[in-house]
Short mmCIF file of C-alpha atoms and ligand atoms in Angstrom, two decimals:
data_model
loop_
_atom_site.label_atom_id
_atom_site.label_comp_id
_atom_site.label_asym_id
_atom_site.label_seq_id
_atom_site.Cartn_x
_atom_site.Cartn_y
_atom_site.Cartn_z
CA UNK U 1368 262.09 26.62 40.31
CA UNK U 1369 260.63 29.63 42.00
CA UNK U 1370 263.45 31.90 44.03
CA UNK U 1371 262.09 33.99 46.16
CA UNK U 1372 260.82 36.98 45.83
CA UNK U 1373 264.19 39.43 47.56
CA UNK U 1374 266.30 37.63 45.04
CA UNK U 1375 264.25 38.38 41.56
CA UNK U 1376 265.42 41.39 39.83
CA UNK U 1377 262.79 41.98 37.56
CA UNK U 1378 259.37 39.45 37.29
CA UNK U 1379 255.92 39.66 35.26
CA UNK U 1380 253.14 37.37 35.99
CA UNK U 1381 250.27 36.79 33.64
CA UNK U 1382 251.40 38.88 31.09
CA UNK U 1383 248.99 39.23 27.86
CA UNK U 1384 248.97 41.07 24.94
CA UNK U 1385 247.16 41.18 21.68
CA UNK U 1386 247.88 42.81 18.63
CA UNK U 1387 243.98 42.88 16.84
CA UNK U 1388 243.58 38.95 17.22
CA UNK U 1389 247.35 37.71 16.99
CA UNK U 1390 248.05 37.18 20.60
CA UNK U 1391 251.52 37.69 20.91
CA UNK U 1392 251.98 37.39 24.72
CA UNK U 1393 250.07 34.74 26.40
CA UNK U 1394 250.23 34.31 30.25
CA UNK U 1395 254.01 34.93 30.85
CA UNK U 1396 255.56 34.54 33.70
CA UNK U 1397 258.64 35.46 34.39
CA UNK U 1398 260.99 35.70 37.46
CA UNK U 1399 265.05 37.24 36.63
CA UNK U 1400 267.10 36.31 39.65
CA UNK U 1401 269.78 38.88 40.22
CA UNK U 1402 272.50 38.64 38.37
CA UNK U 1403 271.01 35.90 35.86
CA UNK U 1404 272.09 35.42 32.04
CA UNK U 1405 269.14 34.55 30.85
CA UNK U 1406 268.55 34.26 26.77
CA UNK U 1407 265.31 34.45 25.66
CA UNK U 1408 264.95 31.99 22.41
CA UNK U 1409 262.29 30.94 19.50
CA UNK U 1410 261.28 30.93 16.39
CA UNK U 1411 260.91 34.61 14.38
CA UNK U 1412 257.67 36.18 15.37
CA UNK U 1413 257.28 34.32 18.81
CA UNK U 1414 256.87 37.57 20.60
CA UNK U 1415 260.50 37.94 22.37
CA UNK U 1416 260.82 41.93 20.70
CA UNK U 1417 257.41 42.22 21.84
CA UNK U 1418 258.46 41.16 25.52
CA UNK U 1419 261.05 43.25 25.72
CA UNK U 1420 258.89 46.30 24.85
CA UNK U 1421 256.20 45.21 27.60
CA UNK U 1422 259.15 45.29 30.23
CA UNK U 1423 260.64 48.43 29.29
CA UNK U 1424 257.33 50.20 28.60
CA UNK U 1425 257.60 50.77 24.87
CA UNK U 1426 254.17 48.44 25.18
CA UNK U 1427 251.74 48.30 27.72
CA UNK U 1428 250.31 44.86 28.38
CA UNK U 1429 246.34 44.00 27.88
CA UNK U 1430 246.93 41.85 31.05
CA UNK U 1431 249.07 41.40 34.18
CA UNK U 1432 252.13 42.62 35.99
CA UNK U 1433 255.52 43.87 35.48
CA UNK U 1434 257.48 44.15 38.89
CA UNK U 1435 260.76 45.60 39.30
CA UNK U 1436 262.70 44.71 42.28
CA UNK U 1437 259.27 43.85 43.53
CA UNK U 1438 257.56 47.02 43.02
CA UNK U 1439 254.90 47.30 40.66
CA UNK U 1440 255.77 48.92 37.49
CA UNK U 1441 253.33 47.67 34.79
CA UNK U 1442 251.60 51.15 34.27
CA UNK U 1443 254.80 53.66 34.24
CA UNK U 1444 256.70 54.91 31.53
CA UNK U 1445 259.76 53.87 29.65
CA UNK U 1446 261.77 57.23 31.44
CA UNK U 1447 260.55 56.36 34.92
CA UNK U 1448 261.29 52.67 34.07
CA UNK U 1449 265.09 53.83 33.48
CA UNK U 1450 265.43 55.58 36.06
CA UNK U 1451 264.44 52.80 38.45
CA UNK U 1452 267.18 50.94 36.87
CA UNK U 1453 265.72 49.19 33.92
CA UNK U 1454 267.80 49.23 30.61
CA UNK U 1455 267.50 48.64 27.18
CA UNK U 1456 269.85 49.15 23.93
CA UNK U 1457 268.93 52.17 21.20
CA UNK U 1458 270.62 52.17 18.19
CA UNK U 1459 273.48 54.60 18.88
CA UNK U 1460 273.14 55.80 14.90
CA UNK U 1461 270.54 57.61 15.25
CA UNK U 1462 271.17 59.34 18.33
CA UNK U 1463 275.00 60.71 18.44
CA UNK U 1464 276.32 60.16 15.22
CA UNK U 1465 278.47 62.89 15.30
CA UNK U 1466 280.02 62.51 18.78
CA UNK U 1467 283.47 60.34 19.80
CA UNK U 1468 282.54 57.54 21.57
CA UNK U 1469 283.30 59.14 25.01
CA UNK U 1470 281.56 62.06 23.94
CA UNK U 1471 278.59 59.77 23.80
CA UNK U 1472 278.83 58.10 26.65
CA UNK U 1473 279.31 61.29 28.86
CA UNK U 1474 276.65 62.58 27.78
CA UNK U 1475 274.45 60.10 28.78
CA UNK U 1476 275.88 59.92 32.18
CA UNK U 1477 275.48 63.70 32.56
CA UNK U 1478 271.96 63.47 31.50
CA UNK U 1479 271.38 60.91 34.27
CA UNK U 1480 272.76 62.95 36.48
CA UNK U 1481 270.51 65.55 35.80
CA UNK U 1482 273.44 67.90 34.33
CA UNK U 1483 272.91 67.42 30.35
CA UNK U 1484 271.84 70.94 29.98
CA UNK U 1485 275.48 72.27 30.81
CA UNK U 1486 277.22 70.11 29.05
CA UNK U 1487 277.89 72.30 25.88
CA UNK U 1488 279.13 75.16 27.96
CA UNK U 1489 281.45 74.21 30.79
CA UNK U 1490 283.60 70.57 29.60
CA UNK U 1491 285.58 71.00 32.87
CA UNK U 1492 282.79 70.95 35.24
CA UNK U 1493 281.94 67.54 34.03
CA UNK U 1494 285.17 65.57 34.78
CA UNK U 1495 283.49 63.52 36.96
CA UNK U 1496 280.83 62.62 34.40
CA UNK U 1497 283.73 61.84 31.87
CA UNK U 1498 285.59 59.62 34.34
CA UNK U 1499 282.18 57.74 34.63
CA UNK U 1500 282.06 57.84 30.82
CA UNK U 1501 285.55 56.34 30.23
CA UNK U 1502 285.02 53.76 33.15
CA UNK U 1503 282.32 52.53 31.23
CA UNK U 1504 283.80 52.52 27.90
CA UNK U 1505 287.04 50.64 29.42
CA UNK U 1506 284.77 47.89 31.03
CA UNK U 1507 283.46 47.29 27.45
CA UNK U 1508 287.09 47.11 25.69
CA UNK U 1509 286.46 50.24 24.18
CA UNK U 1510 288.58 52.41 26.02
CA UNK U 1511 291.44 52.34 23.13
CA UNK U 1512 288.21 53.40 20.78
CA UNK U 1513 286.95 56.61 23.23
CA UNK U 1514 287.92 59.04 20.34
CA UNK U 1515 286.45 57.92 17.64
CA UNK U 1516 283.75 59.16 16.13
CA UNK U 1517 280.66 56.86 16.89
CA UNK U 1518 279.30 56.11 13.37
CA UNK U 1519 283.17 55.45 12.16
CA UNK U 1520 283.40 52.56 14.71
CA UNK U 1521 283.64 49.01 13.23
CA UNK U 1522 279.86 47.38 13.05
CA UNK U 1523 280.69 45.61 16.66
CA UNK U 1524 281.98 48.36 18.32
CA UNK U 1525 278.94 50.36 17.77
CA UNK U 1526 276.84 47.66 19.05
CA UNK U 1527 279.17 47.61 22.33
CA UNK U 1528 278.79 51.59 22.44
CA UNK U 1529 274.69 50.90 22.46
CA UNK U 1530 275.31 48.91 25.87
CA UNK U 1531 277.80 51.37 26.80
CA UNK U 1532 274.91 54.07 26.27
CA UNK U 1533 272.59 51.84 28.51
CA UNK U 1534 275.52 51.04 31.17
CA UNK U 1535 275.20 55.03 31.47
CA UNK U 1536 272.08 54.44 32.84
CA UNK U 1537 273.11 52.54 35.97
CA UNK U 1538 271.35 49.64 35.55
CA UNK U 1539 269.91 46.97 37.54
CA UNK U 1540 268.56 45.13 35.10
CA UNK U 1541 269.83 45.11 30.99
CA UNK U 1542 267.32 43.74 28.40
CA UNK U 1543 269.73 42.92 25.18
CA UNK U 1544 267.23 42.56 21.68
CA UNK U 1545 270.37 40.39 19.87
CA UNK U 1546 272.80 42.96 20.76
CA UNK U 1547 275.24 41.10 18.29
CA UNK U 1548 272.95 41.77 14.82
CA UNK U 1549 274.63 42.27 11.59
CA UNK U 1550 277.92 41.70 13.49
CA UNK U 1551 280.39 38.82 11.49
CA UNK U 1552 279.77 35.50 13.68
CA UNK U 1553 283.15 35.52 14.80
CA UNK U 1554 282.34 38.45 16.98
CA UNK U 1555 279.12 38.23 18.34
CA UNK U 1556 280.86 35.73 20.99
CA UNK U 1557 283.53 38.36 21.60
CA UNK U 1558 280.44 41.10 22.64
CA UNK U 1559 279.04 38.30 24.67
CA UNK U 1560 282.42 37.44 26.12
CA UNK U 1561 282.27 41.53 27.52
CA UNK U 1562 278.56 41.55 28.02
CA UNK U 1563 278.34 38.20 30.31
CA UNK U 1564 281.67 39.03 32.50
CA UNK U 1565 280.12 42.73 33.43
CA UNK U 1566 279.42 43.03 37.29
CA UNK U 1567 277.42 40.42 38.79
CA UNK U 1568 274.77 42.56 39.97
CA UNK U 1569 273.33 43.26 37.07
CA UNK U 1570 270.54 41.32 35.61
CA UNK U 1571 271.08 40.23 32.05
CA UNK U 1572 267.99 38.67 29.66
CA UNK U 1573 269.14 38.65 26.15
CA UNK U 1574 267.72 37.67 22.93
CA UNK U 1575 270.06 35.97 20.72
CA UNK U 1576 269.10 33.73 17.64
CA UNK U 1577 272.96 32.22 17.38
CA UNK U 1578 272.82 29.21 19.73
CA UNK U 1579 276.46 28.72 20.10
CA UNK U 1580 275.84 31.99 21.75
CA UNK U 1581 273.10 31.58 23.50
CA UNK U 1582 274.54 28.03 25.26
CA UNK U 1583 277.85 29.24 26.08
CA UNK U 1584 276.71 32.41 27.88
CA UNK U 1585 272.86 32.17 28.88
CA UNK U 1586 272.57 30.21 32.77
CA UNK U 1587 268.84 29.95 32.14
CA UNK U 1588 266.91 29.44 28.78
CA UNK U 1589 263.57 30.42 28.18
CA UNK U 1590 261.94 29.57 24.90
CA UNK U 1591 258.88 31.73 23.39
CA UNK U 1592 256.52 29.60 20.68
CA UNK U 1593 253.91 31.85 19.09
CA UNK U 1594 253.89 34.33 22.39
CA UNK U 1595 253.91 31.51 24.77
CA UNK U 1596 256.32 30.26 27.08
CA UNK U 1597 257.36 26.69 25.78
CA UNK U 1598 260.02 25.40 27.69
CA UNK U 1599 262.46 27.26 30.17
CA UNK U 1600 265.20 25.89 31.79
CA UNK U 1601 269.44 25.74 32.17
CA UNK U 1602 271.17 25.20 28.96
CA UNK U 1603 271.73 21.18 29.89
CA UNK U 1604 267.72 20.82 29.86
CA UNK U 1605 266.87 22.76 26.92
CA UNK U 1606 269.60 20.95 24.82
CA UNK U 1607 268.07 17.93 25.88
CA UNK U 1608 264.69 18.72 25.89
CA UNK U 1609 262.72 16.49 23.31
CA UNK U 1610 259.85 19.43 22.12
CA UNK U 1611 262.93 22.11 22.08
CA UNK U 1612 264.43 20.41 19.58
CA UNK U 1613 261.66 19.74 17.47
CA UNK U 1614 260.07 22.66 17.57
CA UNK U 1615 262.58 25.38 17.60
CA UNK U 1616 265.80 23.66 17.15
CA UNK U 1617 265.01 21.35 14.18
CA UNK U 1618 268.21 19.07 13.36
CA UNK U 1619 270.89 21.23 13.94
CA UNK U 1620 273.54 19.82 14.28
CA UNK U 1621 275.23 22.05 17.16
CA UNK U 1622 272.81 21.86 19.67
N1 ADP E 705 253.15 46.86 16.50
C1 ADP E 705 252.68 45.69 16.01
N2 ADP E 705 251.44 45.62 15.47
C2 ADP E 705 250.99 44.44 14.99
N3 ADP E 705 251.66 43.27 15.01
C3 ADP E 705 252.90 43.30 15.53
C4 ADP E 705 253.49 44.50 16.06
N4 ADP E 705 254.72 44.21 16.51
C5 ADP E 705 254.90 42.91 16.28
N5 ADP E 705 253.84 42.36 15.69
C6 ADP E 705 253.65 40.94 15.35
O1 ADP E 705 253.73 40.24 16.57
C7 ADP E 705 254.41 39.00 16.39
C8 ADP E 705 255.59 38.96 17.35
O2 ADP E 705 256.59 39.89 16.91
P1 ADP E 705 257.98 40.08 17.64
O3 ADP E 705 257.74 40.30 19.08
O4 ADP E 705 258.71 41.12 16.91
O5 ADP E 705 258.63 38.63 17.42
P2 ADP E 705 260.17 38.17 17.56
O6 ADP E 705 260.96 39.26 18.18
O7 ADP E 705 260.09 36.92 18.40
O8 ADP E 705 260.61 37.83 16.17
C9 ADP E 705 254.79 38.92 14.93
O9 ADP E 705 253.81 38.16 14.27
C10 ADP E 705 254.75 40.37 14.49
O10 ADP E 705 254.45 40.47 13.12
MG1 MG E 706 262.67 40.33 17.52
#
């Protein structure tokens, strides 16, 4: 089961944490091959928000290591975390509500490049940065939405314009915290559809609580029971696995 080490994206090993005396992570290890699809699955309040927020920094851990492409990253912060290539979604709402969609999105790739601050003043200089932007955007299906305004956009557009926002980033490694929420089920599998088929070098761990979903698209399964890993393995094992389905999975029919 373990890869080694020049093919894991992003790993942590031991990985604790506590909230007062709810422990909420408890020993996790973790290895993300590059290029997985993993899902990360269980029951509300198992910890998977809180796992996310120990990867990308949000959180710092009470125990153990993050690595990132094998360096250590447990004790930096969420910025420095990006910029190695570590990604997670923001709700776009709050942050450009007022902007078209490539507006957005070329802003964020101008403030990785380091050139936000000129953006206001001089459109032209930033072609390239716009190019970037609508590369992005067309990767995503959104291309035919690049001038709309972002809060305008249908519910599932906006949630494709959060990854956008993160793609802006340059990624290695995306974490998605059920990038389909509040979307109609009939297209959450339409934003996984985009989301799984983007380049195979990035890293993808998702959390996702549809399990239509999370079998169609995940290659790898882990599932989290009250902040401990319970079972992992490829969709064919979880579906099959006896405690899964007990646990977590109850008598759905689906599964
Ligand atoms: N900042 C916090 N302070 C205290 N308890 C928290 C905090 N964040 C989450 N929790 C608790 O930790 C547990 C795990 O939460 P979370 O990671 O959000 O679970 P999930 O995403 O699997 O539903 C829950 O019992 C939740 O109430
Ligand atoms: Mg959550």
């Amino acid at each position: 089961m373990t890869a080694p080490t020049g093919n894991i994206a992003l790993s942590t090993r031991r990985l604790e944490k506590r909230f007062g005396s709810l422990v909420v992570a408890n020993d996790i290890n973790i290895a993300l091959p590059k290029g997985a699809r993993y899902a990360l699955i269980g029951p509300n309040g198992a910890g998977k928000t809180t796992l996310i927020n120990l990867m990308t920094g949000m959180l710092f851990p009470d125990g153990g290591e993050i690595t990132l492409e094998g360096e250590d990253i447990t004790a930096l912060e969420p910025q420095s975390r990006v910029r190695r290539g570590l990604a997670r979604t923001f709700q776009i709402n709050t942050l450009f509500p007022g902007l078209n969609a490539l507006e957005a999105v070329t802003l964020a790739v101008a403030e990785r490049r380091g050139i936000a601050g000129e953006f206001w003043r001089n459109l032209s200089a930033h072609r390239e940065s716009v190019d970037e932007a609508y590369d992005i955007l067309s990767r995503l299906k959104l291309g035919d939405s690049c001038y709309r305004i972002t809060r305008e956009l249908p519910y599932g557009r906006q949630r494709l314009l959060e990854i956008a926002l993160a793609l802006a980033t340059k990624p290695k490694v995306l974490l998605l915290d059920e990038p389909a929420a509040g979307v109609p089920h009939e297209e959450s599998g339409e934003i996984f559809e985009v989301v799984a088929g983007l380049s195979d070098d990035l890293t993808l761990l998702f959390i996702e609580h549809d399990m239509h979903v999370v079998f169609r698209f995940a290659t790898h399964i882990i599932v989290l029971v009250g902040g401990a890993i319970f079972a992992e393995g490829s969709p064919a094992e979880i579906s099959s696995h006896p405690g899964v389905r007990e646990v977590y999975l109850g008598n759905r029919k689906h599964v």
